[in-house]
Amino acid sequence: MTDRTIMIVEDDREIRSLLADLLAREGYATVCAEDGAAMDRALTQTRPDLIVLDIMLPGEDGLSICRRLRAKGALPILMLTAKGEDIDRIVGLEIGADDYLPKPFNPRELLARIRAVLRRADGPAQNQSPRRLGFGVLVADLDARSLVGAGETIVQLTAAEFDLLACFLERPKRVLSRDQLLDWTRGRAADPYDRTIDVSVSRLRRKLAAVDPQAAVSIKTVRNGGYLFTADVRAL
């Protein structure tokens, strides 16, 4: 059993029921909604640990809902996309989804993805020593999974974006391939055409630039190599 609650936002009644049954068998509590309006009503009553969000919904679509949720905070979101619709996946990641899964999907893979997103959102075990790393005017607490700038300005990062930043901070001035970053941040093999890391790097650069432009340009693209974090990282 687990004390986790997962919200399923899916308009297909059969798929919604199958997902709820699957998650219940794994010990998750579930809350179901058939569209964005039903989701909003449910969110006034409960705070889920993760939302499984379909893109193709009546009324407000999943991409718009994801954008709206992300503007309010870092609630983990796993998006379900139509098979082969790469543009939907890319846009979903651009606006802040933590992961995506194309339909039809293997139930075991869905469960694995959910567990991985929840682990990333949780961060490391609480009995580990605190690790605070500074770069430029920014300070990242890898255990609290927080990033603050000058004047204690909080930089809101999704779980996936923070994982990516942690990879850079723990391996500064070293070329990291896209395959390595995918493995460390998502725990899965990379597809040759997977743009997940590129999208996440772009989003991370934009967020860093808003508080410290120098930190943003410290993430260098290495042609045919991957990415290199050039900033001086200091332990605090």
PDB file of C-alpha atoms in Angstrom:
ATOM      1  CA  MET A   1       0.000   0.000   0.000  1.00  0.00           C
ATOM      2  CA  THR A   2       1.038   3.602  -0.544  1.00  0.00           C
ATOM      3  CA  ASP A   3      -0.278   6.937   0.629  1.00  0.00           C
ATOM      4  CA  ARG A   4       0.099   8.390  -2.858  1.00  0.00           C
ATOM      5  CA  THR A   5      -2.839   9.897  -4.717  1.00  0.00           C
ATOM      6  CA  ILE A   6      -2.895  10.073  -8.499  1.00  0.00           C
ATOM      7  CA  MET A   7      -5.414  12.088 -10.474  1.00  0.00           C
ATOM      8  CA  ILE A   8      -6.447  10.721 -13.881  1.00  0.00           C
ATOM      9  CA  VAL A   9      -7.727  13.302 -16.373  1.00  0.00           C
ATOM     10  CA  GLU A  10      -9.058  11.282 -19.307  1.00  0.00           C
ATOM     11  CA  ASP A  11     -12.315  11.654 -21.234  1.00  0.00           C
ATOM     12  CA  ASP A  12     -12.523   8.031 -22.416  1.00  0.00           C
ATOM     13  CA  ARG A  13     -14.540   6.275 -19.703  1.00  0.00           C
ATOM     14  CA  GLU A  14     -13.082   2.835 -20.455  1.00  0.00           C
ATOM     15  CA  ILE A  15      -9.463   4.024 -20.377  1.00  0.00           C
ATOM     16  CA  ARG A  16     -10.165   6.064 -17.253  1.00  0.00           C
ATOM     17  CA  SER A  17     -11.603   3.015 -15.512  1.00  0.00           C
ATOM     18  CA  LEU A  18      -8.740   0.763 -16.626  1.00  0.00           C
ATOM     19  CA  LEU A  19      -6.155   3.258 -15.359  1.00  0.00           C
ATOM     20  CA  ALA A  20      -7.946   3.639 -12.032  1.00  0.00           C
ATOM     21  CA  ASP A  21      -8.112  -0.145 -11.576  1.00  0.00           C
ATOM     22  CA  LEU A  22      -4.444  -0.569 -12.536  1.00  0.00           C
ATOM     23  CA  LEU A  23      -3.275   2.092 -10.089  1.00  0.00           C
ATOM     24  CA  ALA A  24      -5.564   0.840  -7.315  1.00  0.00           C
ATOM     25  CA  ARG A  25      -4.041  -2.649  -7.635  1.00  0.00           C
ATOM     26  CA  GLU A  26      -0.630  -1.051  -7.095  1.00  0.00           C
ATOM     27  CA  GLY A  27      -1.865   0.611  -3.904  1.00  0.00           C
ATOM     28  CA  TYR A  28      -2.431   4.145  -5.199  1.00  0.00           C
ATOM     29  CA  ALA A  29      -5.484   6.177  -4.302  1.00  0.00           C
ATOM     30  CA  THR A  30      -7.059   7.621  -7.445  1.00  0.00           C
ATOM     31  CA  VAL A  31      -9.229  10.578  -8.346  1.00  0.00           C
ATOM     32  CA  CYS A  32     -10.787  10.672 -11.820  1.00  0.00           C
ATOM     33  CA  ALA A  33     -11.881  13.588 -13.974  1.00  0.00           C
ATOM     34  CA  GLU A  34     -13.246  13.550 -17.515  1.00  0.00           C
ATOM     35  CA  ASP A  35     -12.141  17.077 -18.482  1.00  0.00           C
ATOM     36  CA  GLY A  36     -10.456  20.243 -17.244  1.00  0.00           C
ATOM     37  CA  ALA A  37     -13.527  21.569 -15.467  1.00  0.00           C
ATOM     38  CA  ALA A  38     -13.961  18.326 -13.513  1.00  0.00           C
ATOM     39  CA  MET A  39     -10.259  18.376 -12.691  1.00  0.00           C
ATOM     40  CA  ASP A  40     -10.519  21.913 -11.297  1.00  0.00           C
ATOM     41  CA  ARG A  41     -13.413  20.879  -9.072  1.00  0.00           C
ATOM     42  CA  ALA A  42     -11.495  17.834  -7.838  1.00  0.00           C
ATOM     43  CA  LEU A  43      -8.403  19.918  -7.068  1.00  0.00           C
ATOM     44  CA  THR A  44     -10.410  22.006  -4.611  1.00  0.00           C
ATOM     45  CA  GLN A  45     -10.986  18.810  -2.598  1.00  0.00           C
ATOM     46  CA  THR A  46      -7.650  16.986  -2.871  1.00  0.00           C
ATOM     47  CA  ARG A  47      -3.989  17.567  -3.619  1.00  0.00           C
ATOM     48  CA  PRO A  48      -2.715  14.674  -5.766  1.00  0.00           C
ATOM     49  CA  ASP A  49       0.926  13.631  -5.849  1.00  0.00           C
ATOM     50  CA  LEU A  50       0.830  13.323  -9.647  1.00  0.00           C
ATOM     51  CA  ILE A  51      -1.580  13.947 -12.515  1.00  0.00           C
ATOM     52  CA  VAL A  52      -1.884  11.611 -15.502  1.00  0.00           C
ATOM     53  CA  LEU A  53      -3.168  14.003 -18.149  1.00  0.00           C
ATOM     54  CA  ASP A  54      -4.481  13.123 -21.608  1.00  0.00           C
ATOM     55  CA  ILE A  55      -3.856  15.672 -24.348  1.00  0.00           C
ATOM     56  CA  MET A  56      -7.035  15.059 -26.362  1.00  0.00           C
ATOM     57  CA  LEU A  57      -9.816  16.283 -24.083  1.00  0.00           C
ATOM     58  CA  PRO A  58     -13.169  17.936 -24.811  1.00  0.00           C
ATOM     59  CA  GLY A  59     -13.180  21.666 -24.175  1.00  0.00           C
ATOM     60  CA  GLU A  60      -9.812  22.761 -22.800  1.00  0.00           C
ATOM     61  CA  ASP A  61      -7.120  20.434 -24.140  1.00  0.00           C
ATOM     62  CA  GLY A  62      -4.376  18.799 -22.101  1.00  0.00           C
ATOM     63  CA  LEU A  63      -1.657  21.169 -23.282  1.00  0.00           C
ATOM     64  CA  SER A  64      -3.611  24.194 -22.078  1.00  0.00           C
ATOM     65  CA  ILE A  65      -4.354  22.459 -18.774  1.00  0.00           C
ATOM     66  CA  CYS A  66      -0.662  21.570 -18.332  1.00  0.00           C
ATOM     67  CA  ARG A  67       0.364  25.172 -18.961  1.00  0.00           C
ATOM     68  CA  ARG A  68      -2.186  26.371 -16.419  1.00  0.00           C
ATOM     69  CA  LEU A  69      -1.120  23.858 -13.764  1.00  0.00           C
ATOM     70  CA  ARG A  70       2.545  24.594 -14.268  1.00  0.00           C
ATOM     71  CA  ALA A  71       1.969  28.328 -13.786  1.00  0.00           C
ATOM     72  CA  LYS A  72       0.617  27.530 -10.321  1.00  0.00           C
ATOM     73  CA  GLY A  73       3.425  25.252  -9.148  1.00  0.00           C
ATOM     74  CA  ALA A  74       5.481  22.105  -9.653  1.00  0.00           C
ATOM     75  CA  LEU A  75       2.797  19.406  -9.322  1.00  0.00           C
ATOM     76  CA  PRO A  76       4.183  16.397 -11.272  1.00  0.00           C
ATOM     77  CA  ILE A  77       2.444  15.810 -14.615  1.00  0.00           C
ATOM     78  CA  LEU A  78       2.690  12.776 -16.895  1.00  0.00           C
ATOM     79  CA  MET A  79       1.044  13.381 -20.258  1.00  0.00           C
ATOM     80  CA  LEU A  80      -0.593  10.771 -22.467  1.00  0.00           C
ATOM     81  CA  THR A  81      -0.214  11.534 -26.180  1.00  0.00           C
ATOM     82  CA  ALA A  82      -1.598  10.070 -29.383  1.00  0.00           C
ATOM     83  CA  LYS A  83       0.789   7.562 -30.954  1.00  0.00           C
ATOM     84  CA  GLY A  84       3.213   9.219 -33.343  1.00  0.00           C
ATOM     85  CA  GLU A  85       2.275  12.783 -32.387  1.00  0.00           C
ATOM     86  CA  ASP A  86       5.837  13.911 -31.622  1.00  0.00           C
ATOM     87  CA  ILE A  87       4.882  17.575 -31.785  1.00  0.00           C
ATOM     88  CA  ASP A  88       2.444  17.098 -28.898  1.00  0.00           C
ATOM     89  CA  ARG A  89       5.160  15.493 -26.795  1.00  0.00           C
ATOM     90  CA  ILE A  90       7.642  18.267 -27.553  1.00  0.00           C
ATOM     91  CA  VAL A  91       5.124  21.013 -26.810  1.00  0.00           C
ATOM     92  CA  GLY A  92       4.080  19.197 -23.629  1.00  0.00           C
ATOM     93  CA  LEU A  93       7.667  19.172 -22.399  1.00  0.00           C
ATOM     94  CA  GLU A  94       8.122  22.803 -23.429  1.00  0.00           C
ATOM     95  CA  ILE A  95       5.255  23.887 -21.204  1.00  0.00           C
ATOM     96  CA  GLY A  96       6.409  21.846 -18.242  1.00  0.00           C
ATOM     97  CA  ALA A  97       5.228  18.213 -18.325  1.00  0.00           C
ATOM     98  CA  ASP A  98       7.591  15.948 -16.374  1.00  0.00           C
ATOM     99  CA  ASP A  99       7.223  13.009 -18.756  1.00  0.00           C
ATOM    100  CA  TYR A 100       5.044  11.684 -21.563  1.00  0.00           C
ATOM    101  CA  LEU A 101       3.818   8.324 -22.771  1.00  0.00           C
ATOM    102  CA  PRO A 102       2.280   7.625 -26.193  1.00  0.00           C
ATOM    103  CA  LYS A 103      -0.913   5.615 -26.600  1.00  0.00           C
ATOM    104  CA  PRO A 104      -1.332   2.701 -26.725  1.00  0.00           C
ATOM    105  CA  PHE A 105       1.027   2.055 -23.820  1.00  0.00           C
ATOM    106  CA  ASN A 106       2.206  -0.921 -21.816  1.00  0.00           C
ATOM    107  CA  PRO A 107       0.701  -0.761 -18.297  1.00  0.00           C
ATOM    108  CA  ARG A 108       4.027  -1.783 -16.771  1.00  0.00           C
ATOM    109  CA  GLU A 109       5.763   1.090 -18.521  1.00  0.00           C
ATOM    110  CA  LEU A 110       3.133   3.532 -17.268  1.00  0.00           C
ATOM    111  CA  LEU A 111       3.683   2.333 -13.692  1.00  0.00           C
ATOM    112  CA  ALA A 112       7.459   2.593 -14.121  1.00  0.00           C
ATOM    113  CA  ARG A 113       7.165   6.134 -15.477  1.00  0.00           C
ATOM    114  CA  ILE A 114       4.872   7.160 -12.611  1.00  0.00           C
ATOM    115  CA  ARG A 115       7.270   5.772 -10.017  1.00  0.00           C
ATOM    116  CA  ALA A 116      10.222   7.512 -11.691  1.00  0.00           C
ATOM    117  CA  VAL A 117       8.466  10.908 -11.745  1.00  0.00           C
ATOM    118  CA  LEU A 118       7.448  10.521  -8.093  1.00  0.00           C
ATOM    119  CA  ARG A 119      11.017   9.603  -7.120  1.00  0.00           C
ATOM    120  CA  ARG A 120      12.356  12.666  -8.885  1.00  0.00           C
ATOM    121  CA  ALA A 121       9.786  14.869  -7.181  1.00  0.00           C
ATOM    122  CA  ASP A 122      10.699  13.419  -3.774  1.00  0.00           C
ATOM    123  CA  GLY A 123      14.419  13.901  -4.136  1.00  0.00           C
ATOM    124  CA  PRO A 124      17.008  11.992  -2.081  1.00  0.00           C
ATOM    125  CA  ALA A 125      16.347  10.302   1.243  1.00  0.00           C
ATOM    126  CA  GLN A 126      16.007  12.676   4.159  1.00  0.00           C
ATOM    127  CA  ASN A 127      18.808  11.053   6.184  1.00  0.00           C
ATOM    128  CA  GLN A 128      21.474  12.159   3.737  1.00  0.00           C
ATOM    129  CA  SER A 129      23.680  15.116   4.579  1.00  0.00           C
ATOM    130  CA  PRO A 130      22.458  18.414   3.102  1.00  0.00           C
ATOM    131  CA  ARG A 131      24.162  19.386  -0.124  1.00  0.00           C
ATOM    132  CA  ARG A 132      24.121  23.015  -1.132  1.00  0.00           C
ATOM    133  CA  LEU A 133      25.959  24.148  -4.231  1.00  0.00           C
ATOM    134  CA  GLY A 134      26.443  27.705  -5.427  1.00  0.00           C
ATOM    135  CA  PHE A 135      27.066  29.007  -8.937  1.00  0.00           C
ATOM    136  CA  GLY A 136      26.964  32.690  -9.813  1.00  0.00           C
ATOM    137  CA  VAL A 137      24.315  34.330  -7.623  1.00  0.00           C
ATOM    138  CA  LEU A 138      22.305  31.095  -7.425  1.00  0.00           C
ATOM    139  CA  VAL A 139      22.256  28.458  -4.703  1.00  0.00           C
ATOM    140  CA  ALA A 140      20.852  24.962  -5.245  1.00  0.00           C
ATOM    141  CA  ASP A 141      19.951  22.730  -2.318  1.00  0.00           C
ATOM    142  CA  LEU A 142      20.032  19.236  -3.805  1.00  0.00           C
ATOM    143  CA  ASP A 143      18.235  17.659  -0.857  1.00  0.00           C
ATOM    144  CA  ALA A 144      15.501  20.269  -0.466  1.00  0.00           C
ATOM    145  CA  ARG A 145      15.371  20.465  -4.292  1.00  0.00           C
ATOM    146  CA  SER A 146      15.252  24.230  -4.201  1.00  0.00           C
ATOM    147  CA  LEU A 147      16.973  26.909  -6.234  1.00  0.00           C
ATOM    148  CA  VAL A 148      17.236  30.497  -5.018  1.00  0.00           C
ATOM    149  CA  GLY A 149      18.818  33.600  -6.476  1.00  0.00           C
ATOM    150  CA  ALA A 150      19.841  36.993  -5.132  1.00  0.00           C
ATOM    151  CA  GLY A 151      17.483  38.318  -2.478  1.00  0.00           C
ATOM    152  CA  GLU A 152      16.236  34.771  -1.792  1.00  0.00           C
ATOM    153  CA  THR A 153      14.306  34.793  -5.064  1.00  0.00           C
ATOM    154  CA  ILE A 154      12.867  31.316  -5.566  1.00  0.00           C
ATOM    155  CA  VAL A 155      13.340  29.819  -9.036  1.00  0.00           C
ATOM    156  CA  GLN A 156      10.466  27.438  -9.811  1.00  0.00           C
ATOM    157  CA  LEU A 157      11.752  24.303 -11.555  1.00  0.00           C
ATOM    158  CA  THR A 158       9.883  21.152 -12.478  1.00  0.00           C
ATOM    159  CA  ALA A 159      11.220  17.845 -11.134  1.00  0.00           C
ATOM    160  CA  ALA A 160      12.777  17.048 -14.518  1.00  0.00           C
ATOM    161  CA  GLU A 161      14.422  20.475 -14.781  1.00  0.00           C
ATOM    162  CA  PHE A 162      15.879  20.224 -11.287  1.00  0.00           C
ATOM    163  CA  ASP A 163      17.255  16.744 -12.034  1.00  0.00           C
ATOM    164  CA  LEU A 164      18.942  18.130 -15.122  1.00  0.00           C
ATOM    165  CA  LEU A 165      20.444  21.043 -13.178  1.00  0.00           C
ATOM    166  CA  ALA A 166      21.705  18.630 -10.503  1.00  0.00           C
ATOM    167  CA  CYS A 167      23.464  16.590 -13.198  1.00  0.00           C
ATOM    168  CA  PHE A 168      25.278  19.695 -14.389  1.00  0.00           C
ATOM    169  CA  LEU A 169      26.176  20.878 -10.878  1.00  0.00           C
ATOM    170  CA  GLU A 170      27.563  17.491  -9.866  1.00  0.00           C
ATOM    171  CA  ARG A 171      29.620  17.196 -13.082  1.00  0.00           C
ATOM    172  CA  PRO A 172      30.778  20.725 -13.989  1.00  0.00           C
ATOM    173  CA  LYS A 173      33.197  21.365 -16.851  1.00  0.00           C
ATOM    174  CA  ARG A 174      32.604  17.916 -18.296  1.00  0.00           C
ATOM    175  CA  VAL A 175      30.854  17.112 -21.591  1.00  0.00           C
ATOM    176  CA  LEU A 176      27.696  15.132 -20.883  1.00  0.00           C
ATOM    177  CA  SER A 177      26.017  13.316 -23.760  1.00  0.00           C
ATOM    178  CA  ARG A 178      22.260  13.362 -24.304  1.00  0.00           C
ATOM    179  CA  ASP A 179      22.171   9.604 -23.653  1.00  0.00           C
ATOM    180  CA  GLN A 180      23.876  10.087 -20.280  1.00  0.00           C
ATOM    181  CA  LEU A 181      21.524  12.887 -19.295  1.00  0.00           C
ATOM    182  CA  LEU A 182      18.477  10.862 -20.321  1.00  0.00           C
ATOM    183  CA  ASP A 183      19.683   7.897 -18.312  1.00  0.00           C
ATOM    184  CA  TRP A 184      20.492   9.947 -15.199  1.00  0.00           C
ATOM    185  CA  THR A 185      17.340  12.053 -15.243  1.00  0.00           C
ATOM    186  CA  ARG A 186      14.742   9.670 -16.646  1.00  0.00           C
ATOM    187  CA  GLY A 187      16.178   6.208 -16.150  1.00  0.00           C
ATOM    188  CA  ARG A 188      15.403   4.960 -19.631  1.00  0.00           C
ATOM    189  CA  ALA A 189      17.203   4.286 -22.882  1.00  0.00           C
ATOM    190  CA  ALA A 190      17.357   7.165 -25.304  1.00  0.00           C
ATOM    191  CA  ASP A 191      15.583   7.166 -28.621  1.00  0.00           C
ATOM    192  CA  PRO A 192      17.871   8.575 -31.360  1.00  0.00           C
ATOM    193  CA  TYR A 193      15.212  11.192 -32.112  1.00  0.00           C
ATOM    194  CA  ASP A 194      14.229  11.925 -28.495  1.00  0.00           C
ATOM    195  CA  ARG A 195      14.338  15.684 -27.916  1.00  0.00           C
ATOM    196  CA  THR A 196      13.499  15.495 -24.211  1.00  0.00           C
ATOM    197  CA  ILE A 197      16.893  16.731 -23.027  1.00  0.00           C
ATOM    198  CA  ASP A 198      17.095  19.518 -25.617  1.00  0.00           C
ATOM    199  CA  VAL A 199      13.669  20.784 -24.570  1.00  0.00           C
ATOM    200  CA  SER A 200      14.532  20.580 -20.863  1.00  0.00           C
ATOM    201  CA  VAL A 201      17.843  22.398 -21.397  1.00  0.00           C
ATOM    202  CA  SER A 202      16.032  25.167 -23.279  1.00  0.00           C
ATOM    203  CA  ARG A 203      13.514  25.595 -20.467  1.00  0.00           C
ATOM    204  CA  LEU A 204      16.238  25.507 -17.804  1.00  0.00           C
ATOM    205  CA  ARG A 205      18.267  28.162 -19.631  1.00  0.00           C
ATOM    206  CA  ARG A 206      15.241  30.465 -19.814  1.00  0.00           C
ATOM    207  CA  LYS A 207      14.512  30.127 -16.114  1.00  0.00           C
ATOM    208  CA  LEU A 208      18.140  30.681 -15.119  1.00  0.00           C
ATOM    209  CA  ALA A 209      18.405  33.686 -17.438  1.00  0.00           C
ATOM    210  CA  ALA A 210      15.528  35.394 -15.619  1.00  0.00           C
ATOM    211  CA  VAL A 211      17.582  35.571 -12.402  1.00  0.00           C
ATOM    212  CA  ASP A 212      21.207  35.222 -13.557  1.00  0.00           C
ATOM    213  CA  PRO A 213      21.953  35.574 -17.289  1.00  0.00           C
ATOM    214  CA  GLN A 214      25.535  34.415 -16.758  1.00  0.00           C
ATOM    215  CA  ALA A 215      24.342  31.111 -15.290  1.00  0.00           C
ATOM    216  CA  ALA A 216      22.142  30.510 -18.323  1.00  0.00           C
ATOM    217  CA  VAL A 217      24.989  30.905 -20.809  1.00  0.00           C
ATOM    218  CA  SER A 218      27.097  28.540 -18.705  1.00  0.00           C
ATOM    219  CA  ILE A 219      25.176  25.629 -20.256  1.00  0.00           C
ATOM    220  CA  LYS A 220      27.057  25.224 -23.527  1.00  0.00           C
ATOM    221  CA  THR A 221      25.940  23.073 -26.433  1.00  0.00           C
ATOM    222  CA  VAL A 222      28.763  20.848 -27.695  1.00  0.00           C
ATOM    223  CA  ARG A 223      28.246  19.892 -31.317  1.00  0.00           C
ATOM    224  CA  ASN A 224      27.916  16.115 -31.710  1.00  0.00           C
ATOM    225  CA  GLY A 225      28.761  15.807 -28.042  1.00  0.00           C
ATOM    226  CA  GLY A 226      25.988  17.004 -25.751  1.00  0.00           C
ATOM    227  CA  TYR A 227      26.207  19.738 -23.134  1.00  0.00           C
ATOM    228  CA  LEU A 228      28.915  21.294 -20.970  1.00  0.00           C
ATOM    229  CA  PHE A 229      28.306  23.262 -17.763  1.00  0.00           C
ATOM    230  CA  THR A 230      31.125  25.833 -17.569  1.00  0.00           C
ATOM    231  CA  ALA A 231      30.234  27.700 -14.362  1.00  0.00           C
ATOM    232  CA  ASP A 232      32.418  27.479 -11.258  1.00  0.00           C
ATOM    233  CA  VAL A 233      30.478  25.398  -8.719  1.00  0.00           C
ATOM    234  CA  ARG A 234      31.198  25.870  -5.018  1.00  0.00           C
ATOM    235  CA  ALA A 235      30.137  23.775  -2.046  1.00  0.00           C
ATOM    236  CA  LEU A 236      28.330  25.730   0.681  1.00  0.00           C
TER     237      LEU A 236
END
